[in-house]
Tab-separated table of C-alpha atoms and ligand atoms in Angstrom:
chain	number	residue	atom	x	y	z
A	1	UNK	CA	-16.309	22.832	-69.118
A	2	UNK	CA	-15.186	26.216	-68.855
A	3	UNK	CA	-11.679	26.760	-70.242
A	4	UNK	CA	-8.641	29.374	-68.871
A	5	UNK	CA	-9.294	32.823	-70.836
A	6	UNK	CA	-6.521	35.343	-70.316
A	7	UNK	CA	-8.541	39.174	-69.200
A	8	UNK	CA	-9.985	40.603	-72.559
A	9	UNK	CA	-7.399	42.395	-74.611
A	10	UNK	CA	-4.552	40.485	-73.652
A	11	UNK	CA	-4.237	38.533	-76.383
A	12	UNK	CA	-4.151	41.810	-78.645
A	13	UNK	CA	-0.995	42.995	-76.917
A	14	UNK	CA	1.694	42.198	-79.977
A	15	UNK	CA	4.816	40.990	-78.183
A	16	UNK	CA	7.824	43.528	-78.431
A	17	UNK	CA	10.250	43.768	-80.997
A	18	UNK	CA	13.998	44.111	-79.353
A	19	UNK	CA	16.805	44.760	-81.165
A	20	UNK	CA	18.229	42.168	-83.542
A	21	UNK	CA	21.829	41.001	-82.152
A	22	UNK	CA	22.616	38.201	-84.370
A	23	UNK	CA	23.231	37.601	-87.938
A	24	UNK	CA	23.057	33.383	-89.060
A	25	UNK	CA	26.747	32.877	-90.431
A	26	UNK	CA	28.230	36.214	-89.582
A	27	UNK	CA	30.836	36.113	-86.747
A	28	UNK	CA	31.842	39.773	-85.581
A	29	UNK	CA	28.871	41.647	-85.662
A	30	UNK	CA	28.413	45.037	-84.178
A	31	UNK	CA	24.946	45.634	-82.774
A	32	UNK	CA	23.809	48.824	-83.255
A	33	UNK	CA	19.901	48.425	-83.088
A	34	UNK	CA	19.208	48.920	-79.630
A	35	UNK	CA	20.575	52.593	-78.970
A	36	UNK	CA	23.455	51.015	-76.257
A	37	UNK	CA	26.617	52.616	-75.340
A	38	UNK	CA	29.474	51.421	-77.311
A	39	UNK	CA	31.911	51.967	-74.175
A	40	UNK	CA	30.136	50.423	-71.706
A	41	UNK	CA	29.282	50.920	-67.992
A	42	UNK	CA	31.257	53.136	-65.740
A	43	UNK	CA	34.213	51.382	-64.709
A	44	UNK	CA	32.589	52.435	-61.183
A	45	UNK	CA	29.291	50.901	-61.551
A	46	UNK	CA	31.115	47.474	-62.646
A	47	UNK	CA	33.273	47.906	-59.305
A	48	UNK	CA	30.043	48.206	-57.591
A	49	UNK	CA	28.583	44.756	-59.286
A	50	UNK	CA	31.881	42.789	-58.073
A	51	UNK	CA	31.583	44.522	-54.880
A	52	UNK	CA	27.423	43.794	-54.306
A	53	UNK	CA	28.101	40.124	-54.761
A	54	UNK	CA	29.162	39.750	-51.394
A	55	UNK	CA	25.872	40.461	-49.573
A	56	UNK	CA	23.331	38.823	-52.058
A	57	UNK	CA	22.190	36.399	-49.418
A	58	UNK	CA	20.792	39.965	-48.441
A	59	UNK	CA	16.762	41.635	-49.454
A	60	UNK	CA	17.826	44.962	-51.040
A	61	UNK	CA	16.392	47.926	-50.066
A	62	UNK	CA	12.801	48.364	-50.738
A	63	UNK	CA	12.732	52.648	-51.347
A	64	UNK	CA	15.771	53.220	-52.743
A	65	UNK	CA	16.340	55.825	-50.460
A	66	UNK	CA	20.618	55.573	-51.273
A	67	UNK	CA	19.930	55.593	-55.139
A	68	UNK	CA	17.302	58.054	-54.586
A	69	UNK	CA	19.682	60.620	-52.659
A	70	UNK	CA	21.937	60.218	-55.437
A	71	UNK	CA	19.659	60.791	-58.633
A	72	UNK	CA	18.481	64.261	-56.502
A	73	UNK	CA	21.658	65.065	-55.893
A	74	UNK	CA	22.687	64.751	-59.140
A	75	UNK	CA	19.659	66.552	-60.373
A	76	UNK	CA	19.058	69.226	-58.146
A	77	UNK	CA	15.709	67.264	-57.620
A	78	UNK	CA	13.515	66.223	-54.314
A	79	UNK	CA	14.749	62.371	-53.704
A	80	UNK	CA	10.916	61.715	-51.956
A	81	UNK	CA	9.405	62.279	-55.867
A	82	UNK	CA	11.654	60.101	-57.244
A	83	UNK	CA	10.222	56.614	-58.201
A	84	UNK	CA	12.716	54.070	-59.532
A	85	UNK	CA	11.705	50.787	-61.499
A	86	UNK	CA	12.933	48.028	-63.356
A	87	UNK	CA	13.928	50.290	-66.379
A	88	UNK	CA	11.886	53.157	-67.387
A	89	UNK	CA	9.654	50.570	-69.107
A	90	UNK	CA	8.049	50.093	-65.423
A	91	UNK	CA	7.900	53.204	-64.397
A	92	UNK	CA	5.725	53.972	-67.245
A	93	UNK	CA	3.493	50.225	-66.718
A	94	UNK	CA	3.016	51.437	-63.037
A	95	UNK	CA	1.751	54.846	-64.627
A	96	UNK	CA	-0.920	52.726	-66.978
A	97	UNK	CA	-1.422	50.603	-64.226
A	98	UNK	CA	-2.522	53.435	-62.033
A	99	UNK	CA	-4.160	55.457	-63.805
A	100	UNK	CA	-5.694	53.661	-66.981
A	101	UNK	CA	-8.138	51.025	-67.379
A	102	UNK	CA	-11.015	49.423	-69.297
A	103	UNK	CA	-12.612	52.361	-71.259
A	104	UNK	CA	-10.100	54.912	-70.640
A	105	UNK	CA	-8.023	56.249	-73.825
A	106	UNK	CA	-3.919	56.303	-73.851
A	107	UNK	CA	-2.501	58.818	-76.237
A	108	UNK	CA	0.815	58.249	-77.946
A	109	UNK	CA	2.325	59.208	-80.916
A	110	UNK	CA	2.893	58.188	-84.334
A	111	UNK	CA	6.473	57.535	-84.593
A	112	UNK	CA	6.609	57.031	-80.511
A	113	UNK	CA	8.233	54.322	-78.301
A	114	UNK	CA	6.570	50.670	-79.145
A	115	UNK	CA	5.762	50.334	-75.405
A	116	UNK	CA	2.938	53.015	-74.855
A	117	UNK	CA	0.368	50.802	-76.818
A	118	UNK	CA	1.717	47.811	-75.115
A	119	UNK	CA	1.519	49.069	-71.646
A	120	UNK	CA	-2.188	50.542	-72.452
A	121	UNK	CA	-3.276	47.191	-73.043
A	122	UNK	CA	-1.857	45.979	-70.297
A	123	UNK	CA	-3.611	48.040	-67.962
A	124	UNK	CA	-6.974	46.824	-70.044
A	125	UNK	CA	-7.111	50.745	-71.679
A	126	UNK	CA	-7.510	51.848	-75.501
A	127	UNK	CA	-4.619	53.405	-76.945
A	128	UNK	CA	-4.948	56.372	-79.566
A	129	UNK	CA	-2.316	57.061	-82.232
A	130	UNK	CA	-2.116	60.726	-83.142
A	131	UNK	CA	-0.203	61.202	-86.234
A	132	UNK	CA	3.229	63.054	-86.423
A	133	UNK	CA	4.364	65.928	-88.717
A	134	UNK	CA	7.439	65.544	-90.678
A	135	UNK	CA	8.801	63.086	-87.564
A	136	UNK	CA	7.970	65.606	-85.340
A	137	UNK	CA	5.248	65.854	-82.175
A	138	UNK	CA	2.756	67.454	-83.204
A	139	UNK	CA	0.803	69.064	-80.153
A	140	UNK	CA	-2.367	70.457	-81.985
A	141	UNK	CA	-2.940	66.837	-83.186
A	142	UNK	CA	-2.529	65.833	-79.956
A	143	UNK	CA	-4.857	68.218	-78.358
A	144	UNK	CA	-7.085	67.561	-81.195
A	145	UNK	CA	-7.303	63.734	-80.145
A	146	UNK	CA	-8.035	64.404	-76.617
A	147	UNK	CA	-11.664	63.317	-75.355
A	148	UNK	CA	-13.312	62.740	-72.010
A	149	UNK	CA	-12.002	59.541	-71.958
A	150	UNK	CA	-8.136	60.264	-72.274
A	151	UNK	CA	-6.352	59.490	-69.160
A	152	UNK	CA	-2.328	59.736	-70.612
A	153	UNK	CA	-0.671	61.203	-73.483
A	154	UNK	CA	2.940	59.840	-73.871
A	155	UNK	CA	5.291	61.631	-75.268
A	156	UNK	CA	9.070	61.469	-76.222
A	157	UNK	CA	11.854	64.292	-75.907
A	158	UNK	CA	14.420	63.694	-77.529
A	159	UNK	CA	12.141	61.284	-79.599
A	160	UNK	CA	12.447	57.540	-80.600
A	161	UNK	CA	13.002	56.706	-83.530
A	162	UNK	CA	12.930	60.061	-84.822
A	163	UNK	CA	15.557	61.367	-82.583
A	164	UNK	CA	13.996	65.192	-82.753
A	165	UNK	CA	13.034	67.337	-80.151
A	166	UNK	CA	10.164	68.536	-78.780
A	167	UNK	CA	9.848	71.931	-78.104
A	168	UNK	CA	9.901	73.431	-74.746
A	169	UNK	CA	7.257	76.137	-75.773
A	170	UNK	CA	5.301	73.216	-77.511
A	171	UNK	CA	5.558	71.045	-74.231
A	172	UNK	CA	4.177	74.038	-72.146
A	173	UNK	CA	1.399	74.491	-74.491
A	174	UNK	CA	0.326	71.044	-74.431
A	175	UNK	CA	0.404	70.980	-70.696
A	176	UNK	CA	-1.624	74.330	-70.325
A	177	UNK	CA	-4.371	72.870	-72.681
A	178	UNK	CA	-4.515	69.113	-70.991
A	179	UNK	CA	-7.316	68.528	-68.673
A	180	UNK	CA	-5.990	68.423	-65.309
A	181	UNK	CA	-8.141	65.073	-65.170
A	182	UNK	CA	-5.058	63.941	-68.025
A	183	UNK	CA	-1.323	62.528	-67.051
A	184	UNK	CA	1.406	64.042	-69.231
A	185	UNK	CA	4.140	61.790	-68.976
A	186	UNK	CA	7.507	63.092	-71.282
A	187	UNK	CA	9.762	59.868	-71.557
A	188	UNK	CA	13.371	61.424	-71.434
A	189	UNK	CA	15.066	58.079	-71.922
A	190	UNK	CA	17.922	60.304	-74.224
A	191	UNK	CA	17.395	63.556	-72.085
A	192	UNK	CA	20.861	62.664	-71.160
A	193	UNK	CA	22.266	63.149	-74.865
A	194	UNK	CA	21.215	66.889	-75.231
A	195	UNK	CA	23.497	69.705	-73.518
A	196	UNK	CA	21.977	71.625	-70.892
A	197	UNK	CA	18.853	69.713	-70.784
A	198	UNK	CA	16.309	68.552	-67.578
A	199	UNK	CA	14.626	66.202	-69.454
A	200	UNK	CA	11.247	68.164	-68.557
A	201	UNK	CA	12.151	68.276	-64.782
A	202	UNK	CA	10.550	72.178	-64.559
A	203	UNK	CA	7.584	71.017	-65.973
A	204	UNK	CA	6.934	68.460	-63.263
A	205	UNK	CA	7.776	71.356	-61.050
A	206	UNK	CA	5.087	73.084	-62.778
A	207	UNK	CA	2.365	71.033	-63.865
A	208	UNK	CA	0.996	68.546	-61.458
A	209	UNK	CA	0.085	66.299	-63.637
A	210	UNK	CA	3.191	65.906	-65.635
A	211	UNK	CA	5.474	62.952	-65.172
A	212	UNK	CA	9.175	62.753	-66.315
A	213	UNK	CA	10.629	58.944	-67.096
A	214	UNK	CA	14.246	58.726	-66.876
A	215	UNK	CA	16.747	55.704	-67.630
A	216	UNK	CA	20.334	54.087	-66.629
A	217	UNK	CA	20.160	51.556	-70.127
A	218	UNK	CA	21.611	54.338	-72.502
A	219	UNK	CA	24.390	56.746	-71.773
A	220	UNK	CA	24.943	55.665	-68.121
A	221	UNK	CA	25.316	51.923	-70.481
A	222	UNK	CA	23.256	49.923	-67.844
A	223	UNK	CA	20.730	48.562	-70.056
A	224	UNK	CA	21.124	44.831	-68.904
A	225	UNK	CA	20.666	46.116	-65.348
A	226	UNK	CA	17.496	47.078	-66.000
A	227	UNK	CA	17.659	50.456	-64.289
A	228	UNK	CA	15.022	53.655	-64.098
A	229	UNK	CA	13.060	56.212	-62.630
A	230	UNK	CA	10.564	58.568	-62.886
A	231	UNK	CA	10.055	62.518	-61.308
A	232	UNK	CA	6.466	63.724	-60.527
A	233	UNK	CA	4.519	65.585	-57.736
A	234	UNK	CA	4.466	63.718	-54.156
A	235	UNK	CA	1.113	62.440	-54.563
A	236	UNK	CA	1.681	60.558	-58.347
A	237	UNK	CA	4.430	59.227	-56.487
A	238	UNK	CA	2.804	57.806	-53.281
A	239	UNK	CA	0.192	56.712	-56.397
A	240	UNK	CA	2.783	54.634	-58.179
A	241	UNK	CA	4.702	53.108	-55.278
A	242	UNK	CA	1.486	51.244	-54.062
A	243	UNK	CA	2.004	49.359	-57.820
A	244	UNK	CA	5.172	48.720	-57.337
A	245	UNK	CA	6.369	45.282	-55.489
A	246	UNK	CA	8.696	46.056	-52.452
A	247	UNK	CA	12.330	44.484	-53.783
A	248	UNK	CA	11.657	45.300	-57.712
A	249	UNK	CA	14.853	46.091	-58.019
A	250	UNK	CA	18.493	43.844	-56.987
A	251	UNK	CA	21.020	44.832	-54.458
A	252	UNK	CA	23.602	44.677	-57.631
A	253	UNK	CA	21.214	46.908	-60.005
A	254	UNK	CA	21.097	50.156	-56.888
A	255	UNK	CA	24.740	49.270	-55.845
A	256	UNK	CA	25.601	50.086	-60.112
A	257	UNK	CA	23.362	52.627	-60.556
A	258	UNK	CA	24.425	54.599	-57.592
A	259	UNK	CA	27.735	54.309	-58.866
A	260	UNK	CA	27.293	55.580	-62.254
A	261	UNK	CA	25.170	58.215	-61.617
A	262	UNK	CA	27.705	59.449	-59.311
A	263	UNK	CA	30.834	59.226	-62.025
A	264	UNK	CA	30.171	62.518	-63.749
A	265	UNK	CA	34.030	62.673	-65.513
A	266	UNK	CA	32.932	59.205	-67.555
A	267	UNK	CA	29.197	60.714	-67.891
A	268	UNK	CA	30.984	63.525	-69.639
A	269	UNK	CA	33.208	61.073	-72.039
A	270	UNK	CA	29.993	59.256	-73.261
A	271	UNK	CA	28.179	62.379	-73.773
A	272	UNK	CA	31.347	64.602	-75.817
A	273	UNK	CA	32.322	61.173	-78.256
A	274	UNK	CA	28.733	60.973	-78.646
A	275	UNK	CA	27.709	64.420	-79.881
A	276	UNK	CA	31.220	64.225	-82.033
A	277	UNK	CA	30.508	60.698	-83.317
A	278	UNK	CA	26.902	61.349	-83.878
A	279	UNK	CA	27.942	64.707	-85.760
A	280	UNK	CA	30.542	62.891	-88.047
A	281	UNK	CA	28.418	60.009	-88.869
A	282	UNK	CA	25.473	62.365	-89.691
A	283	UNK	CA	27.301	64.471	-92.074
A	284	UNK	CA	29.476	61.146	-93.681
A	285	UNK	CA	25.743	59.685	-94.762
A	286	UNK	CA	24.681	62.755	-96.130
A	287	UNK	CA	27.250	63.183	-98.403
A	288	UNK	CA	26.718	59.849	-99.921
A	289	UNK	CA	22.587	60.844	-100.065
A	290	UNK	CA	21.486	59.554	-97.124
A	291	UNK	CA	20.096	62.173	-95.018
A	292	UNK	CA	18.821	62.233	-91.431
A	293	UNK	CA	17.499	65.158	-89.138
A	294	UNK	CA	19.324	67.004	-86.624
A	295	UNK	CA	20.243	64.231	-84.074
A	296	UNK	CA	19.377	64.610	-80.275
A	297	UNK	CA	19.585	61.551	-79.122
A	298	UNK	CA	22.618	58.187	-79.273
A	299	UNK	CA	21.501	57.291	-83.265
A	300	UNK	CA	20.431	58.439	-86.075
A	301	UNK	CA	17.327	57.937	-88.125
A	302	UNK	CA	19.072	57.513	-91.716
A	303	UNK	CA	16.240	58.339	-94.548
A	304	UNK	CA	16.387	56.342	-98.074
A	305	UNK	CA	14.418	56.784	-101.149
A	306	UNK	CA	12.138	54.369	-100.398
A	307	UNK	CA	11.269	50.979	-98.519
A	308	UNK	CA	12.979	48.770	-101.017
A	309	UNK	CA	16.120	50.977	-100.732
A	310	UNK	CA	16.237	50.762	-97.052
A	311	UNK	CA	15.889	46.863	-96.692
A	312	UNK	CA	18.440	45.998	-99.472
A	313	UNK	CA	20.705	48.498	-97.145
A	314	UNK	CA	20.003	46.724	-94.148
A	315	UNK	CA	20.599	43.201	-95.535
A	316	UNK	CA	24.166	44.336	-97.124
A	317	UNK	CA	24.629	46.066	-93.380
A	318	UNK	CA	24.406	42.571	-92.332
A	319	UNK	CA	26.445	40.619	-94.600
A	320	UNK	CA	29.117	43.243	-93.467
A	321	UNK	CA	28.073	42.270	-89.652
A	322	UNK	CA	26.384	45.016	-89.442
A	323	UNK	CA	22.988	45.097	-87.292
A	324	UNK	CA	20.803	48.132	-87.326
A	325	UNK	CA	17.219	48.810	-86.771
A	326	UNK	CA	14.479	48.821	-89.281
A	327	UNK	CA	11.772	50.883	-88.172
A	328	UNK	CA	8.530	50.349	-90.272
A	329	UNK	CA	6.671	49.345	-87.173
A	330	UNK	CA	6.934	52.888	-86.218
A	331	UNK	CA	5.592	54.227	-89.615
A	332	UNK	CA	9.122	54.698	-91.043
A	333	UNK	CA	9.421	52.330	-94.178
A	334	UNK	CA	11.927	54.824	-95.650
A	335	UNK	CA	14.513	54.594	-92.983
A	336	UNK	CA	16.841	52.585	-90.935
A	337	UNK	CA	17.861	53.620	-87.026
A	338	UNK	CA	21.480	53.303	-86.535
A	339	UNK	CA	22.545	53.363	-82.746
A	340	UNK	CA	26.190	55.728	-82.550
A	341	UNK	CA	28.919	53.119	-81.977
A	342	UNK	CA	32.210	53.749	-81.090
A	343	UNK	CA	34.394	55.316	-84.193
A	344	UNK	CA	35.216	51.943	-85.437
A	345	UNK	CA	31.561	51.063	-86.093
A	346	UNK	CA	30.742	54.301	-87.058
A	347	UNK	CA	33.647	54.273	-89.884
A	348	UNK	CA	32.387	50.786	-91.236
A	349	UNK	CA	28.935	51.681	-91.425
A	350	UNK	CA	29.412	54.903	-93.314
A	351	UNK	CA	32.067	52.792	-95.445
A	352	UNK	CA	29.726	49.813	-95.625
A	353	UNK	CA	26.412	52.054	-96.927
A	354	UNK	CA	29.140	53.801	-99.634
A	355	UNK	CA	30.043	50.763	-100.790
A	356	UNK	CA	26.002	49.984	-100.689
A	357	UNK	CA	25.081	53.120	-102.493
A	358	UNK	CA	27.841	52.738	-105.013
A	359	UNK	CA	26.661	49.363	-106.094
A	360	UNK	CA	28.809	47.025	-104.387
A	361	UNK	CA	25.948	45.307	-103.048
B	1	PLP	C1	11.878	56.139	-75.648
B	1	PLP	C2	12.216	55.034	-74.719
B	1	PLP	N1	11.603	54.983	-73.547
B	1	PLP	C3	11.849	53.996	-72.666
B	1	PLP	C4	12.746	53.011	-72.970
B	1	PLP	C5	12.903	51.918	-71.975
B	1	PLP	O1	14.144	51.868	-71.455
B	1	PLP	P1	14.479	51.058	-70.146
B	1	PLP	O2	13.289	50.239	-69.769
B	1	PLP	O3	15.648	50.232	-70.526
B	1	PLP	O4	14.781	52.103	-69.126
B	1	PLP	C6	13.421	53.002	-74.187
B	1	PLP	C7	14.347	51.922	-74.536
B	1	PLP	O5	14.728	51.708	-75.630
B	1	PLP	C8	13.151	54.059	-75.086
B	1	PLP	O6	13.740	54.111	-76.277
């Protein structure tokens, strides 16, 4: 008898690694592994939640249209080539989904998001690691990697875990040399972290085929909302809406989005204690010999002298209740990715890593 078989490559997908939240035995921990905002939502968008509960015997909208107005208006961008999803995460499945399949390549990065391999073999496609260079994108090994066969090339700015930038002369190079027959999507999950940033929004402008993926899980603080969106030319658009199912996302999830996108004075909080936090924390670890790059992004990607060093951090980190983010799935055995908490975390982790280095632990 013939037995169930899942499609061929399925069972090759490894299942994603989220960020730690407990410790066994520890009571107070403070998570900082999954790159959340300390302060929360907008008071706004939580109004919005009490107030959607109301009408949930009601379908939510199925294009957006209200959230839509108010990511263009925010901006300055066309609302009709805005997509949203169920987090950025499927905004960038429905761009697999459309436009990769069996025998098609997927390009992503060394140190890059987890997802891009994931959501390649998904869609039944290869993907291609290209390597980094000193945690940065490196476009000529990108370009280098491209074949007849590659369909996407993935890319991260500010990046994840490595929290550097890409850029913007290096991003129009690698969109000049792409064959047009090639989808350049830049993930701008952090865009929202950098001053004076559009997250790649004038290359989309540009480029036809470049796609910009934004989110509502990290400084709007929406993450269990499961809120994004993606910015490309009208016709990727009318592309990726036939993937995506009519009432993806919940009355409550527009009716909070809407609202925090549209609170600019709290948008501006999260962003300034941020960039000061981030800033303090940075220099703090340094002092004490743990260095990280030039932050762009809601953490930092702390460096130690080697893998040993970094786990025997970690586990003290979480005897102090402590969680961060070990990152040697994405090729960084060295180094530990500490999400920007609120100052209270931040002082105990720099406090918690001196005691560390000093031999406390
Ligand atoms: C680089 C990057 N892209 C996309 C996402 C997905 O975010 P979401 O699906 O919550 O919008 C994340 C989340 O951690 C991320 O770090």
């Amino acid at each position: 008898m013939t037995k169930i078989t899942p499609q061929p490559g399925i069972m090759d997908i490894a299942l994603y690694q989220g960020g730690q939240s407990h410790v066994a035995g520890v009571e107070h921990v403070i998570k900082l592994s999954s790159n959340e905002n300390p302060f929360g939502p907008s008071p706004k968008a939580i109004e919005a939640v009490r107030d959607s509960a109301a009408t949930l015997n009601r379908y939510p909208s199925t294009d957006h249209a209200s959230l839509r107005a108010a990511i263009g208006a925010r901006h300055g961008l066309d609302p009709a080539r805005i997509i949203c999803g169920v987090g950025s995460d499927e905004v960038l499945q429905f761009v697999a989904q459309a436009y990769a399949g069996p025998g098609d390549e997927v390009i992503y990065t060394e140190h890059g998001f987890s997802m891009y391999p994931i959501i390649a073999k998904m869609a039944g496609a290869t993907p291609v690691m290209v390597p980094e260079t000193d945690r940065r994108v490196d476009v000529d090994n990108i370009l280098a990697a491209v074949t007849g066969q590659t369909r996407i090339v993935f890319v991260t700015n500010p990046g994840n875990p490595t929290s550097t930038m890409i850029p913007e002369v290096e991003l129009v190079r690698l969109a000049e040399a792409l064959p047009q027959s090639c989808l350049m999507v830049i993930d701008g999950a952090y865009a929202e972290f950098v001053a004076d940033f559009d997250g790649g929004a004038a290359l989309v402008d540009r480029f036809e085929n470049v796609i910009m993926t934004r989110t509502f899980s990290k400084i709007y603080g929406l993450g269990g909302m499961r809120v994004g969106w993606g910015y490309a030319a009208q016709s990727i658009i009318e592309v990726l809406n036939r993937v995506r199912q009519p009432f993806n996302l919940s009355l409550t999830a527009l009716a909070a989005a809407e609202a925090a996108i549209k609170d600019e004075e709290y948008l501006t909080f999260c962003h300034t204690e941020n960039a000061r936090l981030r800033v303090w924390l940075a220099d703090e670890l340094a002092k004490i010999g743990v260095p990280s790059d030039p932050s762009s992004t809601n953490f930092i990607l702390a460096r130690f002298r080697d893998q040993a060093e970094a786990e025997a951090c970690d586990d003290y980190l979480k005897t102090q209740g402590l969680i961060v983010r070990r990152v040697a799935g994405y090729n960084l055995p060295n180094a530990l990715r500490i999400t920007v908490g609120d100052e209270e975390a931040c002082r105990r982790v720099v406090a918690a890593i001196t005691e560390f280095k000093e031999g406390a632990a």
